[in-house]
mmCIF file of C-alpha atoms in Angstrom:
data_model
loop_
_atom_site.group_PDB
_atom_site.id
_atom_site.type_symbol
_atom_site.label_atom_id
_atom_site.label_comp_id
_atom_site.label_asym_id
_atom_site.label_seq_id
_atom_site.Cartn_x
_atom_site.Cartn_y
_atom_site.Cartn_z
ATOM 1 C CA MET A 1 125.024 110.560 86.429
ATOM 2 C CA LYS A 2 124.897 107.118 87.102
ATOM 3 C CA THR A 3 122.268 104.648 87.388
ATOM 4 C CA ALA A 4 124.003 103.063 90.534
ATOM 5 C CA ASP A 5 124.025 106.178 91.986
ATOM 6 C CA PHE A 6 120.392 105.138 93.366
ATOM 7 C CA ALA A 7 120.973 101.707 94.311
ATOM 8 C CA TYR A 8 120.130 101.373 98.104
ATOM 9 C CA LYS A 9 119.865 98.074 99.730
ATOM 10 C CA LEU A 10 116.168 96.515 100.779
ATOM 11 C CA PRO A 11 115.075 93.570 102.817
ATOM 12 C CA GLU A 12 112.720 91.386 100.991
ATOM 13 C CA GLU A 13 110.439 91.314 103.907
ATOM 14 C CA LEU A 14 109.716 95.167 103.613
ATOM 15 C CA ILE A 15 108.061 95.040 100.444
ATOM 16 C CA ALA A 16 104.757 95.122 101.098
ATOM 17 C CA GLN A 17 102.524 92.327 99.627
ATOM 18 C CA ASP A 18 99.045 93.450 101.089
ATOM 19 C CA PRO A 19 97.380 96.825 101.525
ATOM 20 C CA LEU A 20 96.613 97.618 105.527
ATOM 21 C CA PRO A 21 93.254 97.120 106.608
ATOM 22 C CA GLU A 22 92.484 101.400 106.415
ATOM 23 C CA ARG A 23 93.800 103.008 103.780
ATOM 24 C CA SER A 24 95.017 106.384 105.724
ATOM 25 C CA SER A 25 96.658 104.279 108.579
ATOM 26 C CA SER A 26 99.909 104.084 106.707
ATOM 27 C CA ARG A 27 102.883 105.729 108.361
ATOM 28 C CA LEU A 28 103.949 108.850 106.858
ATOM 29 C CA MET A 29 107.751 110.112 106.913
ATOM 30 C CA LEU A 30 108.147 113.586 106.442
ATOM 31 C CA LEU A 31 110.857 115.341 104.548
ATOM 32 C CA ASN A 32 112.117 118.747 104.250
ATOM 33 C CA LYS A 33 113.494 118.857 100.799
ATOM 34 C CA ASN A 34 115.761 121.997 101.676
ATOM 35 C CA THR A 35 117.532 120.837 104.884
ATOM 36 C CA GLY A 36 116.959 117.001 104.904
ATOM 37 C CA GLU A 37 115.335 117.062 108.121
ATOM 38 C CA ARG A 38 112.499 114.071 108.778
ATOM 39 C CA LYS A 39 109.657 113.189 111.078
ATOM 40 C CA HIS A 40 107.366 109.725 111.726
ATOM 41 C CA ARG A 41 103.814 110.612 111.048
ATOM 42 C CA ILE A 42 100.652 108.428 110.076
ATOM 43 C CA PHE A 43 99.012 109.455 106.804
ATOM 44 C CA HIS A 44 95.813 110.724 108.348
ATOM 45 C CA ASP A 45 98.320 113.490 110.141
ATOM 46 C CA ILE A 46 98.707 114.741 106.491
ATOM 47 C CA THR A 47 96.243 117.232 107.269
ATOM 48 C CA GLN A 48 98.529 119.088 109.989
ATOM 49 C CA TYR A 49 101.116 120.003 107.155
ATOM 50 C CA LEU A 50 98.722 121.043 104.632
ATOM 51 C CA ARG A 51 97.320 125.136 104.615
ATOM 52 C CA PRO A 52 94.860 126.898 103.040
ATOM 53 C CA GLY A 53 95.147 128.055 99.959
ATOM 54 C CA ASP A 54 97.239 125.142 99.247
ATOM 55 C CA CYS A 55 96.088 122.977 96.032
ATOM 56 C CA LEU A 56 96.423 119.024 96.068
ATOM 57 C CA VAL A 57 96.898 117.367 92.400
ATOM 58 C CA ILE A 58 95.430 113.953 92.058
ATOM 59 C CA ASN A 59 95.337 111.403 89.620
ATOM 60 C CA ASP A 60 91.711 110.157 88.715
ATOM 61 C CA THR A 61 92.519 107.594 86.086
ATOM 62 C CA LYS A 62 91.859 104.031 86.978
ATOM 63 C CA VAL A 63 93.194 100.558 86.557
ATOM 64 C CA ILE A 64 91.359 98.027 84.547
ATOM 65 C CA PRO A 65 91.685 94.386 84.825
ATOM 66 C CA ALA A 66 94.082 94.121 82.278
ATOM 67 C CA ARG A 67 95.537 90.960 82.688
ATOM 68 C CA LEU A 68 93.739 88.197 80.732
ATOM 69 C CA ILE A 69 94.745 84.483 81.096
ATOM 70 C CA GLY A 70 93.499 82.055 78.164
ATOM 71 C CA GLU A 71 94.471 79.785 75.178
ATOM 72 C CA ARG A 72 96.095 79.274 71.943
ATOM 73 C CA GLU A 73 93.413 78.206 69.317
ATOM 74 C CA GLY A 74 94.367 74.778 68.047
ATOM 75 C CA THR A 75 97.351 73.588 70.406
ATOM 76 C CA GLY A 76 95.379 74.855 73.721
ATOM 77 C CA GLY A 77 98.876 76.284 75.401
ATOM 78 C CA LYS A 78 98.329 78.578 78.164
ATOM 79 C CA VAL A 79 98.782 82.607 77.418
ATOM 80 C CA GLU A 80 99.290 85.475 79.399
ATOM 81 C CA VAL A 81 98.099 88.428 77.544
ATOM 82 C CA LEU A 82 98.177 92.001 79.527
ATOM 83 C CA LEU A 83 96.420 95.137 78.383
ATOM 84 C CA LEU A 84 98.544 98.206 77.641
ATOM 85 C CA LYS A 85 97.054 101.037 75.663
ATOM 86 C CA ARG A 86 94.335 100.660 73.756
ATOM 87 C CA GLN A 87 94.834 101.639 69.762
ATOM 88 C CA SER A 88 91.638 101.440 68.526
ATOM 89 C CA ASP A 89 88.204 100.101 68.966
ATOM 90 C CA HIS A 90 89.333 96.648 68.947
ATOM 91 C CA VAL A 91 92.880 96.796 68.920
ATOM 92 C CA TRP A 92 95.387 97.085 71.789
ATOM 93 C CA GLU A 93 99.178 97.162 72.372
ATOM 94 C CA THR A 94 100.041 94.105 74.505
ATOM 95 C CA LEU A 95 102.484 92.155 76.434
ATOM 96 C CA VAL A 96 101.950 88.274 75.717
ATOM 97 C CA LYS A 97 103.707 85.902 77.604
ATOM 98 C CA PRO A 98 105.102 83.640 76.286
ATOM 99 C CA GLY A 99 106.219 86.111 73.554
ATOM 100 C CA LYS A 100 108.440 83.642 71.082
ATOM 101 C CA LYS A 101 104.945 81.480 70.210
ATOM 102 C CA ALA A 102 103.114 84.947 69.568
ATOM 103 C CA ARG A 103 103.455 85.451 65.676
ATOM 104 C CA PRO A 104 101.381 87.760 63.917
ATOM 105 C CA GLY A 105 98.255 85.389 62.669
ATOM 106 C CA MET A 106 98.282 83.598 65.893
ATOM 107 C CA ARG A 107 94.630 82.827 67.596
ATOM 108 C CA LEU A 108 94.155 83.290 71.292
ATOM 109 C CA SER A 109 90.748 82.430 73.062
ATOM 110 C CA PHE A 110 89.511 83.598 76.720
ATOM 111 C CA GLY A 111 86.977 82.512 78.766
ATOM 112 C CA GLY A 112 85.991 79.712 76.792
ATOM 113 C CA GLY A 113 85.493 81.920 73.545
ATOM 114 C CA LEU A 114 83.458 84.758 75.242
ATOM 115 C CA LEU A 115 86.849 86.623 74.105
ATOM 116 C CA ARG A 116 88.494 86.011 70.962
ATOM 117 C CA ALA A 117 91.780 87.807 69.385
ATOM 118 C CA GLU A 118 94.508 87.865 66.776
ATOM 119 C CA VAL A 119 97.927 88.827 66.732
ATOM 120 C CA GLN A 120 98.094 91.408 63.895
ATOM 121 C CA GLU A 121 102.019 92.772 64.407
ATOM 122 C CA VAL A 122 105.124 92.895 66.575
ATOM 123 C CA VAL A 123 105.850 96.527 67.485
ATOM 124 C CA GLU A 124 108.287 98.302 69.687
ATOM 125 C CA GLU A 125 110.135 96.545 72.889
ATOM 126 C CA GLY A 126 108.587 93.165 71.778
ATOM 127 C CA ASN A 127 105.131 94.311 72.361
ATOM 128 C CA ARG A 128 102.111 93.160 70.502
ATOM 129 C CA LEU A 129 98.959 94.265 68.552
ATOM 130 C CA ILE A 130 95.910 92.096 69.167
ATOM 131 C CA ARG A 131 92.417 92.740 67.642
ATOM 132 C CA PHE A 132 90.116 91.581 69.792
ATOM 133 C CA GLU A 133 86.480 89.889 68.859
ATOM 134 C CA TYR A 134 83.118 89.849 70.870
ATOM 135 C CA GLU A 135 79.910 90.628 71.312
ATOM 136 C CA GLY A 136 78.754 93.116 73.649
ATOM 137 C CA ILE A 137 80.494 95.535 75.488
ATOM 138 C CA PHE A 138 84.684 95.067 76.136
ATOM 139 C CA GLU A 139 84.792 96.433 79.415
ATOM 140 C CA GLU A 140 82.184 94.516 80.819
ATOM 141 C CA ILE A 141 83.670 90.890 79.475
ATOM 142 C CA LEU A 142 86.788 92.678 80.552
ATOM 143 C CA ASP A 143 85.365 93.491 83.639
ATOM 144 C CA GLN A 144 84.422 89.641 83.823
ATOM 145 C CA LEU A 145 87.766 88.027 82.500
ATOM 146 C CA GLY A 146 90.080 89.971 83.039
ATOM 147 C CA GLN A 147 92.564 90.338 86.695
ATOM 148 C CA MET A 148 94.177 93.413 88.432
ATOM 149 C CA PRO A 149 97.681 93.663 87.032
ATOM 150 C CA LEU A 150 99.773 93.579 90.073
ATOM 151 C CA PRO A 151 103.622 94.825 90.214
ATOM 152 C CA PRO A 152 105.586 91.822 89.560
ATOM 153 C CA TYR A 153 107.089 92.324 93.227
ATOM 154 C CA ILE A 154 103.628 91.740 94.889
ATOM 155 C CA THR A 155 103.225 87.585 95.075
ATOM 156 C CA HIS A 156 99.903 87.640 96.859
ATOM 157 C CA THR A 157 96.821 87.610 95.437
ATOM 158 C CA LEU A 158 94.608 90.638 96.080
ATOM 159 C CA GLN A 159 91.324 89.950 97.773
ATOM 160 C CA ASP A 160 89.468 93.072 96.975
ATOM 161 C CA LYS A 161 90.523 94.444 93.912
ATOM 162 C CA ASN A 162 89.000 97.917 94.770
ATOM 163 C CA ARG A 163 92.454 98.312 96.962
ATOM 164 C CA TYR A 164 94.103 98.863 93.757
ATOM 165 C CA GLN A 165 92.262 101.790 92.758
ATOM 166 C CA THR A 166 92.343 105.045 94.640
ATOM 167 C CA VAL A 167 88.230 106.478 95.801
ATOM 168 C CA TYR A 168 88.781 109.069 93.296
ATOM 169 C CA ALA A 169 89.953 106.776 90.550
ATOM 170 C CA LYS A 170 87.246 107.466 87.617
ATOM 171 C CA TYR A 171 88.576 107.461 83.990
ATOM 172 C CA GLU A 172 89.632 103.704 82.651
ATOM 173 C CA GLY A 173 93.308 103.474 81.029
ATOM 174 C CA SER A 174 95.461 102.818 83.380
ATOM 175 C CA ALA A 175 97.832 98.957 83.676
ATOM 176 C CA ALA A 176 98.973 100.357 86.892
ATOM 177 C CA ALA A 177 97.863 102.594 89.701
ATOM 178 C CA PRO A 178 98.814 106.015 91.320
ATOM 179 C CA THR A 179 100.064 104.531 94.247
ATOM 180 C CA ALA A 180 100.335 107.824 96.507
ATOM 181 C CA GLY A 181 96.635 108.294 95.693
ATOM 182 C CA LEU A 182 95.638 104.823 97.616
ATOM 183 C CA HIS A 183 96.238 106.086 101.334
ATOM 184 C CA PHE A 184 93.501 108.742 101.032
ATOM 185 C CA THR A 185 89.896 107.954 101.968
ATOM 186 C CA ARG A 186 86.766 109.941 100.979
ATOM 187 C CA GLU A 187 86.379 111.802 104.442
ATOM 188 C CA LEU A 188 90.221 112.602 104.425
ATOM 189 C CA LEU A 189 89.732 114.123 101.427
ATOM 190 C CA GLU A 190 86.626 116.276 102.509
ATOM 191 C CA GLN A 191 88.631 117.086 105.682
ATOM 192 C CA ILE A 192 91.190 118.404 103.535
ATOM 193 C CA ARG A 193 88.377 120.548 101.310
ATOM 194 C CA GLN A 194 87.072 122.076 104.237
ATOM 195 C CA MET A 195 90.864 123.320 105.937
ATOM 196 C CA GLY A 196 90.310 125.520 102.397
ATOM 197 C CA VAL A 197 92.765 123.323 100.191
ATOM 198 C CA GLN A 198 91.836 122.929 96.592
ATOM 199 C CA ILE A 199 91.601 119.857 94.748
ATOM 200 C CA ALA A 200 92.363 120.131 91.092
ATOM 201 C CA HIS A 201 91.782 116.429 89.078
ATOM 202 C CA VAL A 202 94.410 115.364 86.303
ATOM 203 C CA THR A 203 94.294 112.150 84.411
ATOM 204 C CA LEU A 204 97.412 110.394 83.517
ATOM 205 C CA HIS A 205 96.723 106.667 82.056
ATOM 206 C CA VAL A 206 99.923 104.602 84.125
ATOM 207 C CA GLY A 207 101.758 101.953 81.964
ATOM 208 C CA LEU A 208 103.686 98.968 82.839
ATOM 209 C CA GLY A 209 106.765 101.218 81.724
ATOM 210 C CA THR A 210 106.645 102.615 84.992
ATOM 211 C CA PHE A 211 108.190 99.220 86.698
ATOM 212 C CA ARG A 212 110.768 99.231 83.790
ATOM 213 C CA PRO A 213 113.956 99.059 85.344
ATOM 214 C CA VAL A 214 116.407 101.691 84.116
ATOM 215 C CA LYS A 215 119.263 99.467 81.907
ATOM 216 C CA VAL A 216 121.900 102.111 80.911
ATOM 217 C CA ASP A 217 124.660 102.837 83.059
ATOM 218 C CA ASP A 218 124.255 106.845 82.306
ATOM 219 C CA VAL A 219 121.073 108.161 83.811
ATOM 220 C CA GLU A 220 120.880 110.489 80.816
ATOM 221 C CA GLN A 221 120.596 107.692 78.180
ATOM 222 C CA HIS A 222 117.570 106.156 79.665
ATOM 223 C CA HIS A 223 114.354 106.187 77.117
ATOM 224 C CA MET A 224 111.658 107.077 78.952
ATOM 225 C CA HIS A 225 107.988 105.152 78.464
ATOM 226 C CA THR A 226 105.030 107.556 76.781
ATOM 227 C CA GLU A 227 101.888 107.774 78.910
ATOM 228 C CA PHE A 228 98.384 109.892 77.971
ATOM 229 C CA TYR A 229 97.365 112.899 79.964
ATOM 230 C CA ARG A 230 94.520 115.248 80.224
ATOM 231 C CA ILE A 231 94.036 118.350 81.750
ATOM 232 C CA SER A 232 90.495 120.354 82.309
ATOM 233 C CA THR A 233 90.299 123.707 81.959
ATOM 234 C CA GLU A 234 89.279 123.939 85.371
ATOM 235 C CA ALA A 235 92.295 121.859 86.902
ATOM 236 C CA ALA A 236 94.382 124.181 85.249
ATOM 237 C CA ALA A 237 92.916 127.363 86.296
ATOM 238 C CA CYS A 238 92.842 126.190 89.885
ATOM 239 C CA ILE A 239 96.350 125.054 89.647
ATOM 240 C CA ASN A 240 97.536 128.350 88.277
ATOM 241 C CA GLN A 241 95.601 130.347 90.660
ATOM 242 C CA THR A 242 97.279 128.671 93.170
ATOM 243 C CA LYS A 243 100.625 129.876 92.380
ATOM 244 C CA GLN A 244 99.547 133.336 91.798
ATOM 245 C CA ASN A 245 98.304 133.561 95.163
ATOM 246 C CA GLY A 246 100.856 132.202 96.566
ATOM 247 C CA GLY A 247 99.819 128.916 97.342
ATOM 248 C CA ARG A 248 101.870 125.471 97.086
ATOM 249 C CA VAL A 249 100.905 122.917 94.374
ATOM 250 C CA ILE A 250 101.045 119.778 95.417
ATOM 251 C CA CYS A 251 101.185 116.818 93.644
ATOM 252 C CA VAL A 252 99.923 113.430 95.185
ATOM 253 C CA GLY A 253 102.107 110.577 93.390
ATOM 254 C CA THR A 254 104.867 111.204 90.561
ATOM 255 C CA THR A 255 102.068 110.490 87.681
ATOM 256 C CA SER A 256 100.058 114.004 89.088
ATOM 257 C CA CYS A 257 103.743 115.603 89.182
ATOM 258 C CA ARG A 258 104.942 114.555 85.616
ATOM 259 C CA THR A 259 101.663 115.291 83.932
ATOM 260 C CA ILE A 260 101.592 119.318 85.711
ATOM 261 C CA GLU A 261 104.836 119.563 84.447
ATOM 262 C CA SER A 262 104.233 118.128 80.905
ATOM 263 C CA ALA A 263 101.554 120.516 80.610
ATOM 264 C CA ALA A 264 103.151 123.663 81.831
ATOM 265 C CA ASP A 265 104.686 126.316 79.826
ATOM 266 C CA ALA A 266 108.276 128.087 80.076
ATOM 267 C CA GLN A 267 106.709 130.549 82.488
ATOM 268 C CA GLY A 268 105.055 128.141 84.690
ATOM 269 C CA ILE A 269 101.612 127.957 83.086
ATOM 270 C CA VAL A 270 99.536 124.927 83.294
ATOM 271 C CA ARG A 271 98.001 124.774 79.830
ATOM 272 C CA PRO A 272 94.651 122.901 79.430
ATOM 273 C CA GLY A 273 94.418 119.822 77.473
ATOM 274 C CA GLU A 274 95.708 116.252 76.294
ATOM 275 C CA GLY A 275 98.376 114.376 74.816
ATOM 276 C CA ASP A 276 101.148 111.515 74.945
ATOM 277 C CA THR A 277 103.913 112.537 77.633
ATOM 278 C CA SER A 278 107.637 111.102 77.651
ATOM 279 C CA ILE A 279 109.110 113.723 80.567
ATOM 280 C CA PHE A 280 111.789 112.026 82.614
ATOM 281 C CA ILE A 281 112.474 114.294 85.757
ATOM 282 C CA TYR A 282 115.917 113.748 87.532
ATOM 283 C CA PRO A 283 118.271 115.941 89.403
ATOM 284 C CA GLY A 284 119.367 118.693 87.860
ATOM 285 C CA TYR A 285 115.467 119.164 86.579
ATOM 286 C CA SER A 286 113.650 122.268 87.426
ATOM 287 C CA PHE A 287 110.186 121.930 88.802
ATOM 288 C CA LYS A 288 108.029 124.841 86.805
ATOM 289 C CA VAL A 289 104.971 123.750 88.983
ATOM 290 C CA LEU A 290 105.437 121.512 91.579
ATOM 291 C CA ASP A 291 106.099 122.702 95.167
ATOM 292 C CA CYS A 292 105.736 119.552 97.522
ATOM 293 C CA LEU A 293 105.094 115.913 96.589
ATOM 294 C CA ILE A 294 103.285 112.805 98.295
ATOM 295 C CA THR A 295 104.657 109.781 97.164
ATOM 296 C CA ASN A 296 105.618 106.442 98.080
ATOM 297 C CA PHE A 297 108.814 104.643 98.530
ATOM 298 C CA HIS A 298 110.070 103.832 95.200
ATOM 299 C CA LEU A 299 112.651 100.459 93.816
ATOM 300 C CA PRO A 300 116.165 101.040 93.431
ATOM 301 C CA GLU A 301 117.630 102.379 90.687
ATOM 302 C CA SER A 302 114.480 103.557 88.966
ATOM 303 C CA THR A 303 112.671 106.304 87.444
ATOM 304 C CA LEU A 304 110.566 107.421 90.285
ATOM 305 C CA LEU A 305 113.511 107.527 92.864
ATOM 306 C CA MET A 306 115.605 109.824 90.126
ATOM 307 C CA LEU A 307 112.096 112.334 90.126
ATOM 308 C CA VAL A 308 112.002 112.259 93.968
ATOM 309 C CA SER A 309 115.676 113.009 93.963
ATOM 310 C CA ALA A 310 115.154 115.607 91.672
ATOM 311 C CA LEU A 311 113.014 117.509 94.054
ATOM 312 C CA ALA A 312 114.547 117.023 97.254
ATOM 313 C CA GLY A 313 118.392 116.472 96.384
ATOM 314 C CA LYS A 314 119.508 112.902 95.897
ATOM 315 C CA GLU A 315 121.720 112.920 99.591
ATOM 316 C CA ASN A 316 118.509 113.997 101.419
ATOM 317 C CA ILE A 317 116.831 110.953 99.434
ATOM 318 C CA MET A 318 119.080 108.332 99.739
ATOM 319 C CA ALA A 319 119.423 109.477 103.543
ATOM 320 C CA ALA A 320 115.712 108.860 104.139
ATOM 321 C CA TYR A 321 115.444 105.971 102.041
ATOM 322 C CA GLU A 322 118.058 104.454 104.773
ATOM 323 C CA GLU A 323 116.342 105.699 107.563
ATOM 324 C CA ALA A 324 112.872 104.456 106.445
ATOM 325 C CA VAL A 325 114.575 100.717 106.307
ATOM 326 C CA LEU A 326 115.959 100.764 109.840
ATOM 327 C CA GLU A 327 112.395 102.055 110.885
ATOM 328 C CA ARG A 328 110.668 99.131 109.083
ATOM 329 C CA TYR A 329 108.693 101.446 106.807
ATOM 330 C CA ARG A 330 107.029 99.074 104.182
ATOM 331 C CA PHE A 331 107.834 99.733 100.588
ATOM 332 C CA PHE A 332 106.651 99.963 97.232
ATOM 333 C CA SER A 333 102.980 100.132 95.673
ATOM 334 C CA PHE A 334 100.638 98.996 98.870
ATOM 335 C CA GLY A 335 103.435 100.318 101.303
ATOM 336 C CA ASP A 336 103.626 103.705 103.354
ATOM 337 C CA ALA A 337 104.108 107.455 102.523
ATOM 338 C CA MET A 338 106.544 110.505 102.246
ATOM 339 C CA PHE A 339 105.833 114.063 102.014
ATOM 340 C CA ILE A 340 108.341 115.595 100.504
ATOM 341 C CA THR A 341 107.384 119.725 101.425
ATOM 342 C CA ASP A 342 109.136 122.687 102.401
ATOM 343 C CA ASP A 343 107.861 122.967 106.180
ATOM 344 C CA ILE A 344 107.423 119.910 108.423
ATOM 345 C CA CYS A 345 106.698 122.012 111.205
ATOM 346 C CA ASP A 346 102.980 121.121 112.495
ATOM 347 C CA GLU A 347 99.776 123.554 113.422
ATOM 348 C CA SER A 348 100.761 123.290 116.863
ATOM 349 C CA GLU A 349 104.679 124.524 116.304
ATOM 350 C CA ARG A 350 103.953 127.298 113.381
ATOM 351 C CA ALA A 351 101.495 128.740 116.240
#
């Protein structure tokens, strides 16, 4: 299977640079994963395609303001540090720009010395381990000095940093948002609950590896990044009970999908617990738990496009993307949504 098989042409103006004023007013493409049939709706219409007894799985990770702009002590040269993963209380794995000068022993300063740091080690893929020095609470300092680490294809400045968080974000640790969840409002989630749909919270801290391109020609040779996940006993029980009762498990976003598929045993039973996952889902993968998926439109030749192709078939997905371009859908993090499901009939059509 070739990476080039997942290429498509996207006009640059279709890359959404800003979130819409209303979260749930984005467009929604419905895609029948079995037949390839498609419909076009507005996101808040999602309630018409959910059923009592379904389980919606959401990722409650919270994006930290992980982008720090500072200077090298002694020279005053500008430096940008992106926090990737916390290794201990004071040590983080980071991405540093410019990287060539970020040698072990280099001292950094942020916010006029409010936060100081030292490069300790160069690790995998050129990332740096940095030890931070500060007085007080690191999270409070980061909230004061840090910026939201928006994806590289977004060039506009985000006016309200809460718009790069889901309304249910709780546990800090992500360098990128689980963007399929950005379409939900608290009111819409409550409406879904009132319908008799269960909502299971899982956590997967999203790394910047989600934006890294696949650089190998053969998909199976791609090295997937590792991310931390956690599933509570309650969430696992909710998902497993839904399957036993014949309901559908519907993941909000590829991160929720990767979480439950990583935590499931060979029989499709989701086990509670935590750990690191580097699961890579591409066509040929047999889903153990997931039935349907709410997701955004993904980058060409990306692992996320491969994941949705594994669920709905590459031909169905590429045809849907071609139609999305023709219909002027908005793409990527702040863009429109797709519901990959087994039935795109609404309530009136099923009656």
